[in-house]
């Protein structure tokens, strides 16, 4: 239940009335701007940034796929201790052997999934110099990266808008207090009978 005798008037800051101050108008415009920025600006910033991140990631994947090639290698050693965590799974360093046209049989140490035994075939990605490298990111990894960047950009936009709104609100409140002090300095002698 509301308080008796109290009427809430919506939009009073927009209407002309003798109690409205410039700070009230400024605050009304700020609330409107914050609402628009939070409802439209932040999601738009997230979408634009996500689109940019997607294009950049796809370009990086295309370059990596053109510079790297995959070979089928055979594990010639047993799995050692886990060396590189990938998600919830650890990769193991194992000696592998593969055959390439020209140089013939080659061996190197590569990261393989758990459970790889001697004689198992594993996919190995090599760079232009024939060194083992990480595989190019998958389409799923690109999408996950895109979504994460978009969410972070939208969250950052929301944070900036709310930070600016808080700073503006503090400034408006301080100006309002100064206006009240001035008004009280003019009115107080009439109420108290004191002379300034």
Phi, psi and omega in degrees: 000144180274173178280135180294143177081000182252123180244131178267125180250113180279141177078017184294334180290338180273337183272152176283128174200160186291342181270350183283133178250167177298325179295328177294318179294315179300317180294322178296316178295323179295319178297318178296315180297318179297317179299316180294316181295321180288322184275331183244311186296312182295312177298323179295319177299319178296317181293315181297315180294320178297320178297317177298314180297321179297313179298317179296317180294318178297320178295318179296317179297318180297318178295315180296321179292329178282332182270340184246152175225154184257138174232157174264121182244159179247132178289125180251355178233166177277161180290132177269211178285151178299140184238324186228111177286134175232105185066235179264359185248143177261142173264155182242146177272127183219145173284132179232158179229140176215164181242130177242151175296135180099277184293339182085216183284136178227154176231153177198169174263132182224159175275128180231158179291160179297150179091358178286127180246167177303130180096347178287148177267133178232152174274133182233131178259135182238147175274188183294338180265003178083014178270142177295134179224170178291149177292156176298151179300146178280170177298325178295317179296323178296316180295318179298318178298316181298313180297317181297316180295319179297316179295318179296320179295317178296317178297320178295319178298317177299315179299317180295316180299314181292326177294316178296319179297320179295316179296318179295319179298318179297319179296317180297317180296318179296319178295321179297319178297321177296317178298318178296321178299315179297315180297320179292324178297328177281325187270328187303319179298327179291326183278322185263343182082000178279147176258139181278000000 
